[in-house]
Amino acid sequence: MTPLSVRKVFQGIADRRQMFRMFDRHAQRPNPSPDDAHLYRGEWFEVGQPEHNYMFEILPPLWMRGDAFAMREYLTGSITSVFFALTVDNNLRFFHAYCDLSDRASSERMRTAIAERESRPVKAMTREERLEHIWSSTHDDYRGYAGERFSKHLWGKRTVLFYGGQRGTVLKLLDQLTDTEILAKLPVHLRYLPDAIAA
């Protein structure tokens, strides 16, 4: 899997349960290793103020810079959680992101990317955001990674179970879901948002 460099992985405001679940969206990956930083680097999603404050109070932050703080514990390699409190369209909003602290400018680039994405005048989602939301919101029992049932060159790609009507439940590659299948997997309130052009 080669994720995009910066990507929104959940549409809406994650509650505490969702937030903790998304902290390790790739926990089931085959052959986990310390070199898996690329899976997490650049992922971000919105949280509520109570979740933001809760994370601030867990441990003293690694650093604080104005409207952001970094968690002291690293997820993998030099990747850690950075929480932002950003004013977007005159509203104070809160975000979690995975930044690579070996790159000193990564948190500032992330702040800019989130602000640009959330300042769009019309709510919209790219195809990639729709797929990431499906992955984030699908229970672990219904998502996984391609293995021996797939061609060897597809091993390790993300999969989801999909109800295929008369065919029953089928295992499909996440990135090969059709537009109709994507709509069926999204919650009703997200199905008909306009398509956004990826930046």
mmCIF file of C-alpha atoms in Angstrom:
data_model
loop_
_atom_site.group_PDB
_atom_site.id
_atom_site.type_symbol
_atom_site.label_atom_id
_atom_site.label_comp_id
_atom_site.label_asym_id
_atom_site.label_seq_id
_atom_site.Cartn_x
_atom_site.Cartn_y
_atom_site.Cartn_z
ATOM 1 C CA MET A 1 0.000 0.000 0.000
ATOM 2 C CA THR A 2 1.338 3.420 -0.940
ATOM 3 C CA PRO A 3 -0.819 6.026 0.793
ATOM 4 C CA LEU A 4 -1.088 9.635 -0.305
ATOM 5 C CA SER A 5 1.264 11.976 1.542
ATOM 6 C CA VAL A 6 -1.471 13.884 3.457
ATOM 7 C CA ARG A 7 -4.950 12.406 3.689
ATOM 8 C CA LYS A 8 -8.149 12.910 5.597
ATOM 9 C CA VAL A 9 -9.187 9.485 6.882
ATOM 10 C CA PHE A 10 -12.566 10.157 8.500
ATOM 11 C CA GLN A 11 -15.428 12.476 7.583
ATOM 12 C CA GLY A 12 -17.067 14.232 10.521
ATOM 13 C CA ILE A 13 -15.958 14.637 14.123
ATOM 14 C CA ALA A 14 -14.616 11.463 15.726
ATOM 15 C CA ASP A 15 -15.873 10.717 19.222
ATOM 16 C CA ARG A 16 -13.519 9.202 21.817
ATOM 17 C CA ARG A 17 -14.207 5.588 20.814
ATOM 18 C CA GLN A 18 -13.681 6.361 17.123
ATOM 19 C CA MET A 19 -10.571 8.396 17.873
ATOM 20 C CA PHE A 20 -8.885 5.571 19.786
ATOM 21 C CA ARG A 21 -9.879 3.098 17.091
ATOM 22 C CA MET A 22 -8.356 5.274 14.368
ATOM 23 C CA PHE A 23 -5.103 5.774 16.230
ATOM 24 C CA ASP A 24 -4.075 2.418 14.773
ATOM 25 C CA ARG A 25 -6.153 1.870 11.651
ATOM 26 C CA HIS A 26 -3.461 -0.474 10.354
ATOM 27 C CA ALA A 27 -3.161 -2.753 13.398
ATOM 28 C CA GLN A 28 -4.125 -5.848 11.386
ATOM 29 C CA ARG A 29 -1.506 -5.283 8.684
ATOM 30 C CA PRO A 30 0.470 -8.373 7.748
ATOM 31 C CA ASN A 31 4.072 -8.548 8.967
ATOM 32 C CA PRO A 32 4.103 -5.310 11.004
ATOM 33 C CA SER A 33 7.523 -3.730 11.359
ATOM 34 C CA PRO A 34 9.093 -0.491 12.596
ATOM 35 C CA ASP A 35 9.451 0.478 8.922
ATOM 36 C CA ASP A 36 5.663 0.921 8.564
ATOM 37 C CA ALA A 37 5.802 4.654 9.250
ATOM 38 C CA HIS A 38 4.627 5.360 5.676
ATOM 39 C CA LEU A 39 1.229 3.847 6.526
ATOM 40 C CA TYR A 40 0.567 6.478 9.195
ATOM 41 C CA ARG A 41 2.526 9.544 8.055
ATOM 42 C CA GLY A 42 0.108 12.240 6.909
ATOM 43 C CA GLU A 43 -3.154 10.732 8.208
ATOM 44 C CA TRP A 44 -5.507 13.200 9.912
ATOM 45 C CA PHE A 45 -9.061 13.514 11.162
ATOM 46 C CA GLU A 46 -11.218 15.873 13.206
ATOM 47 C CA VAL A 47 -11.939 15.342 16.901
ATOM 48 C CA GLY A 48 -14.075 17.197 19.409
ATOM 49 C CA GLN A 49 -12.748 19.598 22.012
ATOM 50 C CA PRO A 50 -13.260 17.084 24.878
ATOM 51 C CA GLU A 51 -11.124 14.510 23.011
ATOM 52 C CA HIS A 52 -8.447 17.119 22.245
ATOM 53 C CA ASN A 53 -8.330 18.213 25.907
ATOM 54 C CA TYR A 54 -8.321 14.621 27.151
ATOM 55 C CA MET A 55 -5.249 13.801 25.062
ATOM 56 C CA PHE A 56 -3.505 16.976 26.263
ATOM 57 C CA GLU A 57 -4.017 15.927 29.887
ATOM 58 C CA ILE A 58 -2.839 12.288 29.536
ATOM 59 C CA LEU A 59 0.898 13.058 29.559
ATOM 60 C CA PRO A 60 2.956 16.201 29.400
ATOM 61 C CA PRO A 61 3.300 16.928 25.672
ATOM 62 C CA LEU A 62 6.588 16.428 23.864
ATOM 63 C CA TRP A 63 6.252 20.042 22.674
ATOM 64 C CA MET A 64 3.662 22.802 22.417
ATOM 65 C CA ARG A 65 3.668 25.412 19.656
ATOM 66 C CA GLY A 66 0.834 27.908 19.753
ATOM 67 C CA ASP A 67 -2.213 25.968 18.618
ATOM 68 C CA ALA A 68 -0.558 22.509 18.478
ATOM 69 C CA PHE A 69 1.018 19.929 20.755
ATOM 70 C CA ALA A 70 2.781 16.624 20.085
ATOM 71 C CA MET A 71 2.344 13.450 22.081
ATOM 72 C CA ARG A 72 5.396 12.191 23.921
ATOM 73 C CA GLU A 73 4.905 8.557 22.824
ATOM 74 C CA TYR A 74 5.884 7.662 19.269
ATOM 75 C CA LEU A 75 3.678 5.315 17.268
ATOM 76 C CA THR A 76 6.457 3.967 15.073
ATOM 77 C CA GLY A 77 9.845 5.361 14.179
ATOM 78 C CA SER A 78 9.630 9.157 14.369
ATOM 79 C CA ILE A 79 5.820 9.261 13.814
ATOM 80 C CA THR A 80 3.720 10.672 16.644
ATOM 81 C CA SER A 81 0.323 12.245 17.199
ATOM 82 C CA VAL A 82 0.057 16.000 16.832
ATOM 83 C CA PHE A 83 -3.148 17.713 17.924
ATOM 84 C CA PHE A 84 -4.215 21.055 16.456
ATOM 85 C CA ALA A 85 -6.757 23.662 17.574
ATOM 86 C CA LEU A 86 -7.442 25.627 14.381
ATOM 87 C CA THR A 87 -9.840 28.420 13.568
ATOM 88 C CA VAL A 88 -11.539 27.497 10.301
ATOM 89 C CA ASP A 89 -14.184 29.865 8.913
ATOM 90 C CA ASN A 90 -14.358 31.616 12.299
ATOM 91 C CA ASN A 91 -14.987 28.340 14.161
ATOM 92 C CA LEU A 92 -12.484 26.759 16.554
ATOM 93 C CA ARG A 93 -12.026 23.117 15.513
ATOM 94 C CA PHE A 94 -9.746 20.314 16.689
ATOM 95 C CA PHE A 95 -7.728 17.787 14.703
ATOM 96 C CA HIS A 96 -5.429 14.810 15.188
ATOM 97 C CA ALA A 97 -2.641 14.079 12.703
ATOM 98 C CA TYR A 98 0.330 11.770 12.399
ATOM 99 C CA CYS A 99 3.469 13.774 11.694
ATOM 100 C CA ASP A 100 7.012 12.592 11.104
ATOM 101 C CA LEU A 101 9.032 14.575 13.616
ATOM 102 C CA SER A 102 12.293 13.733 11.844
ATOM 103 C CA ASP A 103 11.086 16.425 9.420
ATOM 104 C CA ARG A 104 10.929 19.660 11.430
ATOM 105 C CA ALA A 105 8.442 21.261 9.024
ATOM 106 C CA SER A 106 5.988 18.344 8.960
ATOM 107 C CA SER A 107 3.593 19.719 11.594
ATOM 108 C CA GLU A 108 3.445 23.131 9.900
ATOM 109 C CA ARG A 109 2.741 21.521 6.511
ATOM 110 C CA MET A 110 0.050 19.414 8.141
ATOM 111 C CA ARG A 111 -1.558 22.501 9.735
ATOM 112 C CA THR A 112 -1.620 24.212 6.321
ATOM 113 C CA ALA A 113 -3.046 21.132 4.563
ATOM 114 C CA ILE A 114 -5.841 20.712 7.129
ATOM 115 C CA ALA A 115 -6.769 24.403 7.008
ATOM 116 C CA GLU A 116 -6.858 24.372 3.191
ATOM 117 C CA ARG A 117 -8.940 21.188 3.055
ATOM 118 C CA GLU A 118 -11.432 22.331 5.687
ATOM 119 C CA SER A 119 -11.802 25.841 4.223
ATOM 120 C CA ARG A 120 -13.501 24.585 1.054
ATOM 121 C CA PRO A 121 -16.773 26.477 0.616
ATOM 122 C CA VAL A 122 -18.824 23.337 -0.175
ATOM 123 C CA LYS A 123 -18.644 20.054 1.703
ATOM 124 C CA ALA A 124 -17.236 17.509 -0.706
ATOM 125 C CA MET A 125 -15.198 14.318 -0.657
ATOM 126 C CA THR A 126 -12.644 12.920 -3.056
ATOM 127 C CA ARG A 127 -12.814 9.250 -4.044
ATOM 128 C CA GLU A 128 -9.754 8.644 -1.851
ATOM 129 C CA GLU A 129 -11.464 10.299 1.142
ATOM 130 C CA ARG A 130 -14.526 8.120 0.610
ATOM 131 C CA LEU A 131 -12.364 4.983 0.577
ATOM 132 C CA GLU A 132 -10.439 6.095 3.680
ATOM 133 C CA HIS A 133 -13.706 6.797 5.512
ATOM 134 C CA ILE A 134 -14.988 3.326 4.608
ATOM 135 C CA TRP A 135 -11.749 1.783 5.905
ATOM 136 C CA SER A 136 -11.856 3.844 9.129
ATOM 137 C CA SER A 137 -15.498 3.085 9.897
ATOM 138 C CA THR A 138 -15.546 -0.630 8.977
ATOM 139 C CA HIS A 139 -15.276 -2.985 11.957
ATOM 140 C CA ASP A 140 -12.050 -5.006 12.135
ATOM 141 C CA ASP A 141 -14.007 -8.231 11.529
ATOM 142 C CA TYR A 142 -15.104 -6.919 8.116
ATOM 143 C CA ARG A 143 -11.847 -5.476 6.830
ATOM 144 C CA GLY A 144 -8.391 -6.908 6.333
ATOM 145 C CA TYR A 145 -5.580 -7.450 3.890
ATOM 146 C CA ALA A 146 -5.399 -9.530 0.730
ATOM 147 C CA GLY A 147 -3.779 -12.915 1.160
ATOM 148 C CA GLU A 148 -3.731 -16.257 -0.591
ATOM 149 C CA ARG A 149 -7.234 -15.853 -2.081
ATOM 150 C CA PHE A 150 -5.779 -13.106 -4.278
ATOM 151 C CA SER A 151 -2.998 -13.009 -6.880
ATOM 152 C CA LYS A 152 0.393 -12.695 -5.207
ATOM 153 C CA HIS A 153 0.963 -9.145 -6.534
ATOM 154 C CA LEU A 154 -2.164 -8.046 -4.601
ATOM 155 C CA TRP A 155 -1.115 -9.516 -1.235
ATOM 156 C CA GLY A 156 -1.131 -6.909 1.504
ATOM 157 C CA LYS A 157 -3.662 -4.606 -0.202
ATOM 158 C CA ARG A 158 -6.625 -3.551 1.945
ATOM 159 C CA THR A 159 -9.883 -5.505 1.628
ATOM 160 C CA VAL A 160 -13.460 -5.089 2.861
ATOM 161 C CA LEU A 161 -16.403 -7.458 2.962
ATOM 162 C CA PHE A 162 -19.179 -6.368 0.646
ATOM 163 C CA TYR A 163 -22.707 -7.753 0.348
ATOM 164 C CA GLY A 164 -23.038 -8.687 -3.305
ATOM 165 C CA GLY A 165 -26.758 -9.514 -3.479
ATOM 166 C CA GLN A 166 -27.292 -12.999 -4.963
ATOM 167 C CA ARG A 167 -23.538 -13.632 -4.795
ATOM 168 C CA GLY A 168 -23.686 -13.214 -1.017
ATOM 169 C CA THR A 169 -20.858 -11.577 0.908
ATOM 170 C CA VAL A 170 -17.664 -11.148 -1.088
ATOM 171 C CA LEU A 171 -14.206 -9.932 -0.162
ATOM 172 C CA LYS A 172 -13.204 -6.976 -2.335
ATOM 173 C CA LEU A 173 -10.097 -4.868 -2.650
ATOM 174 C CA LEU A 174 -10.849 -1.483 -1.103
ATOM 175 C CA ASP A 175 -9.343 0.500 -3.974
ATOM 176 C CA GLN A 176 -11.341 -1.494 -6.544
ATOM 177 C CA LEU A 177 -14.791 -0.714 -5.143
ATOM 178 C CA THR A 178 -17.042 0.750 -7.823
ATOM 179 C CA ASP A 179 -18.758 4.100 -7.282
ATOM 180 C CA THR A 180 -22.022 2.243 -6.591
ATOM 181 C CA GLU A 181 -20.327 -0.008 -4.031
ATOM 182 C CA ILE A 182 -18.721 3.001 -2.362
ATOM 183 C CA LEU A 183 -22.123 4.673 -2.015
ATOM 184 C CA ALA A 184 -23.546 1.505 -0.476
ATOM 185 C CA LYS A 185 -20.726 1.353 2.122
ATOM 186 C CA LEU A 186 -20.933 5.036 3.134
ATOM 187 C CA PRO A 187 -23.363 6.233 5.798
ATOM 188 C CA VAL A 188 -26.461 7.879 4.322
ATOM 189 C CA HIS A 189 -25.437 11.438 5.251
ATOM 190 C CA LEU A 190 -22.212 11.102 3.220
ATOM 191 C CA ARG A 191 -23.498 9.300 0.139
ATOM 192 C CA TYR A 192 -24.442 12.287 -1.948
ATOM 193 C CA LEU A 193 -21.798 14.857 -1.090
ATOM 194 C CA PRO A 194 -20.345 16.290 -4.288
ATOM 195 C CA ASP A 195 -17.062 14.931 -5.602
ATOM 196 C CA ALA A 196 -14.051 17.032 -4.728
ATOM 197 C CA ILE A 197 -11.006 17.287 -6.936
ATOM 198 C CA ALA A 198 -7.971 16.035 -5.072
ATOM 199 C CA ALA A 199 -5.418 18.761 -4.449
#
